[in-house]
């Protein structure tokens, strides 16, 4: 068994969580809601009464209303679990013919659309696409999964976002980027009223509201599109809530009660537990896979159709 490889892989899967950034104006509403998880007994009771473990048999269609045009998935950046969960959702909704036609992401630039179209049309391989993307392989598994399950991939972000990080995270930059995303989505929707979208990006963009800018769902709603949004969370406040419900270490879906929709930043929060212990059986299974000389390392942790990723998901969604 390649013990060093296995150790590094397990470390990257379960311990390399989201980078913790200093609080910003974009976090104000989210932080205020999280603070209530420890102080508001009625809110805790309401959330725990509706919590559902996400198992390998979970029905992701339950995230949607019949008239949902856009499902937004918001992550804390640099969290491998968020990528896995997003790709699982895309796979499930594609497999179950939920009517989604497009997958758009912050992590692909609108200027990269010609390359994404070539990939969608099977004129270039995933490896070729990765050579052309600004972020390379970082999020390309999402494009692969979307394409595999019949969705057209859209590049949403402006090139300047990759060129100037300070501008990208400024209020002016966020406003311009959000407007750019929505312009692309609504242009497709106007051309094809039957189109339906999964949008994946940072939670600053996908949150329901912000005191300093119009967020993507707010702009989409103004354009007449119906949205549902999910935020991935892993903070200590959510971990404590899970433990209070005797659900520590489980991947969970928290549904926001109607009475708290005005305070929350999402319709749903998916809790992704950190530091989940891998079972001995799973470690042995992964080790045997990696001992195989034909083992493919590409996207082994974020593509839900990769054999090793399936083992990881089974551990997280037990």
Phi, psi and omega in degrees: 000138178278085190296321180295315179300317181295317179299314181295322179295312181297321178299314182293327182286313193252344186242344179270075183281190183296139176294137182268116180258160177295143179303143179231178177298334181284345182264355191303309182294318180296315181295324179295320179292318179297324180298328181288343180296336179258344186248340186254098183298323180294321178295314179302314181298318181294318180293316182290334179288342184243002184292144178228127172296139176267108180258179179294345179256014186296140180264099181287349175297338181291351176282349191248151163264165180298331183258015179292122178269325186224125171256120181256134180241117186249128183245161161270125188298156177069031178242109183299329179296323178297319178298314180300314183295318177301313183292329174295317180296314179300315179299312184298312183292328175291315180298322185266017172050054182279002176089007179284133184250335186224145172238117179244147184216146173302333193274001173239132182279150177296331177290346178268003183303320177303322179289320178297322178294320177299321179292315178302323181275007179063029178267344173224158180275170176299319179299320177296317180299316182299330178291338186259345182278141179300324181263008174055237184272357190304316181233014186292338177300327178295320176296320181296315181293316179301313180296318182299326184253024165090015180257142173280135184266132180245134170271127187252328192274160179276144181305327182300334181295329177276336185272334187219091184297322181298315178296318183300328183259008176274164179297317179298318180294316180296320178298315181294319181294315178301316180297322180294315177303311185293324177300318180293314182296313183291329177297319178293316182296323179291325179287323181226096182299345179272358182291150181216139194235143163249125183241130185236126179191190178291148183295338175301323180282318192271352181297154186294330183203159176210144180284353186241356181195165170278124180277171182300313179297325177296317179293321178294319178298320178297331179276000176095008180264137180273133185237155164229141179226146182237138171241136173275132182227149179215011188290168180299327181295318179287324177298319179295321179295318178299317180296322179296331177268014182058038182234024180302139177081001179260147170281127192228150171250119175257123177264128181283124178296152182305324184294343184246009182299327181289340181262332184282160177256003181208161172283326181222148171240126174259115180274122179250103185293141176266161176059039176287128182284130176280133180293155179301321181296319180293319178299318179295319180297316179294320179299317179296321178299314185285342175287339180292127183297341180265008181300134180258116183282336184302122174057034181287347180250349185234356176260112185296350177264356175285134183306320181289322178297325178299322179293318178299315181297320178302322179290322181281332185245044184284000000 
